Coordinates of C-alpha atoms in Angstrom, one line a residue:
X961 CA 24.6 24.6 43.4
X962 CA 25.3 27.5 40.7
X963 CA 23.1 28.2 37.7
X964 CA 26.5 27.0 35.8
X965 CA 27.2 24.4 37.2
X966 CA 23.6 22.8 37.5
X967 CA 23.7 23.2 33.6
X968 CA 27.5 21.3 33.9
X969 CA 25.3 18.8 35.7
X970 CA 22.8 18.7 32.9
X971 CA 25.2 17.5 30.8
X972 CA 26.5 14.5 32.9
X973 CA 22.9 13.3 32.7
X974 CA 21.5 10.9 30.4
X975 CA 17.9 12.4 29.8
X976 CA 15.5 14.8 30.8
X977 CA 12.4 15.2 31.9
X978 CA 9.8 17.8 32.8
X979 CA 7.0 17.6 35.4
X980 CA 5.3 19.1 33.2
X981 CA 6.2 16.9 30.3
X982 CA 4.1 14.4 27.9
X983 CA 3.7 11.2 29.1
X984 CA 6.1 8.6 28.5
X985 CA 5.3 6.6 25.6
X986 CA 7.2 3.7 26.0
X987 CA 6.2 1.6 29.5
X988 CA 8.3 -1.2 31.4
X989 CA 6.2 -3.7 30.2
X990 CA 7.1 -2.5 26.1
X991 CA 10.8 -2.3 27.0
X992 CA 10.5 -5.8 28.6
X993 CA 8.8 -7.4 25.5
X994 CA 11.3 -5.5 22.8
X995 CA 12.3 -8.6 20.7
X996 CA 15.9 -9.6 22.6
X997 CA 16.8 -11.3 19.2
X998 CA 17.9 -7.3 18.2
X999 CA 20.2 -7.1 21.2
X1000 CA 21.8 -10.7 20.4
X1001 CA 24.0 -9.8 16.8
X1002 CA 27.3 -10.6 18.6
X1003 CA 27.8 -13.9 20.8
X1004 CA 27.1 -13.6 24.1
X1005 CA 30.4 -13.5 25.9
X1006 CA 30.4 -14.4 30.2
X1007 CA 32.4 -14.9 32.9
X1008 CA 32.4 -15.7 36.3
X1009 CA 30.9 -12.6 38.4
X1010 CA 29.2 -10.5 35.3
X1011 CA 26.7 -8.4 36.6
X1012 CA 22.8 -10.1 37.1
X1013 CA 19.8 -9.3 38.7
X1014 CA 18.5 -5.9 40.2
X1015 CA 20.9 -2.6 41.6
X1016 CA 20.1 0.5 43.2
X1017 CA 22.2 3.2 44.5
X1018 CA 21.3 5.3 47.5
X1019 CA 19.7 8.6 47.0
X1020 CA 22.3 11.2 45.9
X1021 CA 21.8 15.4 47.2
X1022 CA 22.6 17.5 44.4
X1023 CA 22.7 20.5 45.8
X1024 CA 20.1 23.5 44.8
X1025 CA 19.0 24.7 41.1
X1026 CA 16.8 27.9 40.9
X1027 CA 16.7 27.8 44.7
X1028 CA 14.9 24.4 44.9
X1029 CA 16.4 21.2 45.9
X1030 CA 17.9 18.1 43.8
X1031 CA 18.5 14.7 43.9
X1032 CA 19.1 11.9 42.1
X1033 CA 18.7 7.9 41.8
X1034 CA 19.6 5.3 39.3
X1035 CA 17.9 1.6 39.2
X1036 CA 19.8 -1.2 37.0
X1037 CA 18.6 -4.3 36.0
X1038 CA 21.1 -7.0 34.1
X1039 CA 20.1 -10.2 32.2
X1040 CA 23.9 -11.7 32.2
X1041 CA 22.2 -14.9 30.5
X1042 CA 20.7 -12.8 27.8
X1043 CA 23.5 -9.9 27.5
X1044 CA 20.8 -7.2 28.2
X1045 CA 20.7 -4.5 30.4
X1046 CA 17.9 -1.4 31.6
X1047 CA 19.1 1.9 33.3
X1048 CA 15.9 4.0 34.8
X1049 CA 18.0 7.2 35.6
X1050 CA 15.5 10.1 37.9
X1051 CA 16.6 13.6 38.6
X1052 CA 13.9 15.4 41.2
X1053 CA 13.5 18.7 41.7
X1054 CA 11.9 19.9 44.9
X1055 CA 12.9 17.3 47.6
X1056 CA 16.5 16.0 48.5
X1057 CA 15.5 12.9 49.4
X1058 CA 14.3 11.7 46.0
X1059 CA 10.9 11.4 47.3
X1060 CA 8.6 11.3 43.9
X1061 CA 5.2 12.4 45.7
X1062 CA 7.2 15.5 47.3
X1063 CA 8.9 16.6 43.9
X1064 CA 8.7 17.2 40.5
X1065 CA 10.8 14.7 38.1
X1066 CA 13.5 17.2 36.3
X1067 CA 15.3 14.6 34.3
X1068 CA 15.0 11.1 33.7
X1069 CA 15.4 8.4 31.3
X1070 CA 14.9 4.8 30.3
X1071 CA 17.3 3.1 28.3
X1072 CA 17.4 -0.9 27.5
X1073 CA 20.4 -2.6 25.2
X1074 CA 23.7 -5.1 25.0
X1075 CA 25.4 -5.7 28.4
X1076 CA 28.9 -7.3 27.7
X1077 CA 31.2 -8.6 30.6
X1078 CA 34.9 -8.2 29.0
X1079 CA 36.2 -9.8 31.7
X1080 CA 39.4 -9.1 34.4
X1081 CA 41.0 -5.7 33.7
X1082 CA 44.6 -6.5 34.2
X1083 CA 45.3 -2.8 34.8
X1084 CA 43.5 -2.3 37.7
X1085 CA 43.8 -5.9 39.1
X1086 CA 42.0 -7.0 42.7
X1087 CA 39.7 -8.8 40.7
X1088 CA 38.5 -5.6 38.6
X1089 CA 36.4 -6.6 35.5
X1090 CA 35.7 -5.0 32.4
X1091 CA 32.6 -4.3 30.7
X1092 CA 30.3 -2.2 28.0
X1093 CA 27.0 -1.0 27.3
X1094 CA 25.5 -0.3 24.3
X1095 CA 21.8 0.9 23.7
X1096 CA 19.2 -0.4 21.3
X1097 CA 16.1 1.6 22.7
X1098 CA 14.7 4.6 24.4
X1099 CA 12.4 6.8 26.5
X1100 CA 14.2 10.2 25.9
X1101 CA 12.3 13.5 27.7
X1102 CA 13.1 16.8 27.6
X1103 CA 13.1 18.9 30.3
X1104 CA 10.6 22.3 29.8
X1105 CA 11.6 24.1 33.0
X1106 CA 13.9 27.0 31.9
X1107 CA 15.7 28.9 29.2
X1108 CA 18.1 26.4 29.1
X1109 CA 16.0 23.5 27.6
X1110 CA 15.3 25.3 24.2
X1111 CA 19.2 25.7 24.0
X1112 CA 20.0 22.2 24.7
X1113 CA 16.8 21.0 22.4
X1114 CA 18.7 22.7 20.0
X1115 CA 22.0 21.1 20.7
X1116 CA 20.8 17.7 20.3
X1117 CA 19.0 19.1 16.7
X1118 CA 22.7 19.5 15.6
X1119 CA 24.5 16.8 17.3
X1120 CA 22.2 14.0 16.9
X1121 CA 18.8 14.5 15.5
X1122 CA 17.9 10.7 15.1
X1123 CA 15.5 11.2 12.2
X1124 CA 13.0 13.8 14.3
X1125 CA 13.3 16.8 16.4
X1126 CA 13.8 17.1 20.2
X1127 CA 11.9 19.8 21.9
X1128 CA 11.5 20.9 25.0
X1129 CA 9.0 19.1 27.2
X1130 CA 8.1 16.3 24.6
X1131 CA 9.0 12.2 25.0
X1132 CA 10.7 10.6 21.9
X1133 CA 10.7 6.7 21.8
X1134 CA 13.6 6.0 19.7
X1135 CA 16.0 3.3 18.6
X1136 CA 19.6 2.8 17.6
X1137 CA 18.8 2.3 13.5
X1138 CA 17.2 5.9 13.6
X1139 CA 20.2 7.3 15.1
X1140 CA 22.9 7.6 12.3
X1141 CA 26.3 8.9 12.4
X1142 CA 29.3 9.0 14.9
X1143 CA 29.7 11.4 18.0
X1144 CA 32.3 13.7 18.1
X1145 CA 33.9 13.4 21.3
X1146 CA 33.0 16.6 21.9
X1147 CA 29.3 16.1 21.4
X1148 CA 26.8 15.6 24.1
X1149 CA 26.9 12.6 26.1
X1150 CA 23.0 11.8 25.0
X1151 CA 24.5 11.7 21.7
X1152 CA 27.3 9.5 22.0
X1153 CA 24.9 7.2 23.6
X1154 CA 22.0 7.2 20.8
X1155 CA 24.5 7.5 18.0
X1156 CA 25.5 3.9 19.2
X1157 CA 28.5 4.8 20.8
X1158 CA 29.4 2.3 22.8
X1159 CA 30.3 2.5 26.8
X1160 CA 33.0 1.3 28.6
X1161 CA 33.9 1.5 32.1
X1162 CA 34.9 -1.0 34.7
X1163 CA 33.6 -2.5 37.7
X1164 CA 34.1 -4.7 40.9
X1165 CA 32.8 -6.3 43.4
X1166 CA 33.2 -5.1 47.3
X1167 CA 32.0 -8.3 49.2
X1168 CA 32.1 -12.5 48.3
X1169 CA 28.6 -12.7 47.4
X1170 CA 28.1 -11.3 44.7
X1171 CA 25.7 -8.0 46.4
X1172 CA 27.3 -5.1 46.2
X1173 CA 29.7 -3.2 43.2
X1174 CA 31.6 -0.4 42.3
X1175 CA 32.5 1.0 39.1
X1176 CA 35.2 3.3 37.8
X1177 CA 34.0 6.6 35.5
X1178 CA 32.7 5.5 31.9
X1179 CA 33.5 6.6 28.7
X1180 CA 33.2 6.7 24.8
X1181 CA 36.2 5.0 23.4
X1182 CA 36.4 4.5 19.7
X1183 CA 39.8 2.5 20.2
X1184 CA 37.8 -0.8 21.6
X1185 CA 38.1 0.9 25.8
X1186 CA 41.8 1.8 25.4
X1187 CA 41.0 5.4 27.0
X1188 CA 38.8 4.0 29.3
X1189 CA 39.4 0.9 31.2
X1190 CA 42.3 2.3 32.6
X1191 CA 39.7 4.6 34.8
X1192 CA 40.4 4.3 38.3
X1193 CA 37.5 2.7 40.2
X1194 CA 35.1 5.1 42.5
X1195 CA 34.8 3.0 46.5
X1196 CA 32.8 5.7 47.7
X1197 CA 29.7 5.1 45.5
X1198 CA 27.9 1.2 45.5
X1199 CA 25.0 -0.3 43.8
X1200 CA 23.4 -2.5 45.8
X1201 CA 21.5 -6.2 44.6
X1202 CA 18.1 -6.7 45.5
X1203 CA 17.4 -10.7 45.4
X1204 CA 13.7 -11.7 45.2
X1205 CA 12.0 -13.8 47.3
X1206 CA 10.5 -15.7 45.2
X1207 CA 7.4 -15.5 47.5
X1208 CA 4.7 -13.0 46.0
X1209 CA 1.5 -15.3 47.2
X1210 CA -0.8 -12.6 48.5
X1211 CA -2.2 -15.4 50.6
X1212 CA 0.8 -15.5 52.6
X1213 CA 0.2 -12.0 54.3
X1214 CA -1.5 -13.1 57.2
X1215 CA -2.9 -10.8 59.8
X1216 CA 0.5 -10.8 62.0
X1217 CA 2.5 -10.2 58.6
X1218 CA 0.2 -7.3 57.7
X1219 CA 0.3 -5.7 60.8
X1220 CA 3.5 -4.9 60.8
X1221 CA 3.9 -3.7 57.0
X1222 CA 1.0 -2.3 56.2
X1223 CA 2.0 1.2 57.6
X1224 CA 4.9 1.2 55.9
X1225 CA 3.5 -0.4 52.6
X1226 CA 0.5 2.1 52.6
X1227 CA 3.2 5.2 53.1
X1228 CA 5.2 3.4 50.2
X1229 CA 2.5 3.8 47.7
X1230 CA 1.5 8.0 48.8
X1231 CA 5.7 8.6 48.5
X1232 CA 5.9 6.7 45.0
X1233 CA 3.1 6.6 43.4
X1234 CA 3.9 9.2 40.3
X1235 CA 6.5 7.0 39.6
X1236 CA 8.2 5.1 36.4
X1237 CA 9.3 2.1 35.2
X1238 CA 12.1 0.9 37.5
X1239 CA 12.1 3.6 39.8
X1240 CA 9.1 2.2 41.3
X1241 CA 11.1 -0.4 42.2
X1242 CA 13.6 1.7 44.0
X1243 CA 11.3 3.9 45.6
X1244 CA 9.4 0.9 47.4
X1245 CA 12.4 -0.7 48.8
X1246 CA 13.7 2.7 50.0
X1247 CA 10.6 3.7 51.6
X1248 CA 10.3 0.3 53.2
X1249 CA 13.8 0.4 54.8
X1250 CA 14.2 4.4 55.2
X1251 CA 17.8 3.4 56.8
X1252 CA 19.1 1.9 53.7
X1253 CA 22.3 2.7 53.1
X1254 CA 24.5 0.5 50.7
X1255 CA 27.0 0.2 53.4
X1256 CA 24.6 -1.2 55.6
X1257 CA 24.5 -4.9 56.3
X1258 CA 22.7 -6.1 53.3
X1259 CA 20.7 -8.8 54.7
X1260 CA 18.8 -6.5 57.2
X1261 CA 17.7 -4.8 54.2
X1262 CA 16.5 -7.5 52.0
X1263 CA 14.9 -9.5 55.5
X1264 CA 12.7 -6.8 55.4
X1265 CA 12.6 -6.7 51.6
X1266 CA 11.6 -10.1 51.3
X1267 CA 9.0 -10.3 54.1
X1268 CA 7.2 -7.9 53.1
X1269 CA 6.9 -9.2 49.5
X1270 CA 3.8 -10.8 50.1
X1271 CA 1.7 -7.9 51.8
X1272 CA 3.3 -5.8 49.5
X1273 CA 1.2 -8.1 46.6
X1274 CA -1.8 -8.4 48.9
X1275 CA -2.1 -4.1 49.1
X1276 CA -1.8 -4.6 45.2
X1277 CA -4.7 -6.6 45.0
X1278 CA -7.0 -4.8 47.2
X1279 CA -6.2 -1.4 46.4
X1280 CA -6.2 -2.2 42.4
X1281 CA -2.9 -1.2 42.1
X1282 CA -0.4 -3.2 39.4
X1283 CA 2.0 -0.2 39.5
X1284 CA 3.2 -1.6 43.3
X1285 CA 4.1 -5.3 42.0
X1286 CA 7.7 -5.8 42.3
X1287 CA 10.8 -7.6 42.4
X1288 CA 10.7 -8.8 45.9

């Protein structure tokens, strides 16, 4: 990949962040607890097949930057009963295979606000649904690796300051009321986002259980999605649902269970362990099934998945590590 068009990139993505950078202020656990009653100012609106539960995508090569590999992966998780939604989005530099122990984390940001399902999109039809996003708060990181993050510090200074100043290599926690004003169209997309702009795009499901989605390219729309919904949906990119098992009992790893996962458990943990928020939870399941693919058959994956769970609890116990506990 260019210089240019790495920085065309930059722009597609929703945050930044440096290896080098502060550490994130604001954990899982605090954007779990944020008072929900802030999300809830509209009614809740649902219909049959809104989006619930936990997504991935597959691990996405982005070419070179500076002569070092990128890649990129995204983990959702919906609350269709609550009309909330949290987007962990991780760009690495250093490894292709978005491996965090082998790279350095280039971008990446956490973002928590109002899922609405808008229901069938007549427009594109084959049961096509619409939906939005709109953010109430933030992690929101800087990158400090080049010339390039001063100038699009700056940027943001201009286009959306949010009552502080972004800078290069520094973590902001902020939320929608400190982010006044209305995006220009022609702003950056970080600032359409904080600015409260709201997100439409479309989605639909590829199989009859509800597992697997695609969605269509999103937008900005201050005409309530007229722009937008008429996007044409993307069928060569799905997020994949992760179901729990429901079984976390550590006592339930017995010594047959461990032996088979505990190589792959303990490589789990050396791969992921400098990770954040819900790309921990990504990173496990990858490492645990390294021939996921979201066109794979889904229940191999989450056999696996699920089995494990309970030696994946056990190795959290023993080795003291929370950071491993997760939504198996």
């Amino acid at each position: 990949m260019t210089s240019s068009l790495a920085f065309a990139a930059f722009a597609c993505v929703l945050i930044a962040l440096a290896a080098n950078a502060k550490p994130v202020e604001l954990t899982a656990y605090d954007l779990a607890h944020i008072d929900d009653t802030a999300l809830l100012a509209e009614d809740i609106e649902t219909y049959d097949g809104a989006l619930d539960g936990f997504f991935i995508t597959k691990c996405v090569d982005q070419g070179t930057y500076s002569g070092q590999p990128l890649s990129y992966f995204q983990t959702r998780y919906y609350d269709a009963s609550a009309s909330t939604y949290q987007i962990d989005t991780t760009r690495y530099i250093g490894d292709p295979n978005c491996v965090p122990a082998r790279s350095d984390v280039y971008f990446k940001s956490v973002f928590k606000g109002i899922y609405k399902n808008k229901g069938p999109n007549s427009v594109l039809g084959n049961d096509a649904q619409k939906a939005t996003l709109t953010w109430v708060a933030a992690n929101v990181t800087l990158a400090n690796s080049s010339s390039y993050d001063a100038v699009y510090a700056n940027k943001l200074n201009q286009q959306c300051p949010c009552g502080g100043k972004w800078a290069p290599g520094e973590t902001r926690y902020i939320n929608a009321t400190e982010c006044k004003g209305v995006a220009s169209p022609s702003d950056d997309r970080l600032c359409q986002i904080v600015t409260g702009g709201t997100d439409y795009y479309s989605f639909k499901w590829v199989d009859d259980v509800g597992s697997k989605y695609i969605t269509s390219s999103d937008c900005f729309d201050k005409n309530g999605g007229t722009r937008c919904w008429g996007n044409q949906l993307i069928t060569g990119f799905e997020r994949e649902k992760l179901t729990e098992s429901q079984n976390r009992d550590p006592k339930d790893c017995d010594y047959v269970r461990w032996a088979n996962y505990k190589t792959g458990i303990s490589m789990a943990y050396r791969n992921c362990q400098t990770c954040d928020s819900l790309e921990c939870d990504g990173c496990l399941f990858r490492e645990l099934n390294p021939d996921w693919d979201t066109f794979n058959d889904t229940q191999k994956d989450l056999t696996t998945w699920h089995d494990a769970c309970p030696c994946i609890y056990y190795f959290a116990d023993t080795y003291d590590a929370d950071w491993v506990r997760t939504v198996c």
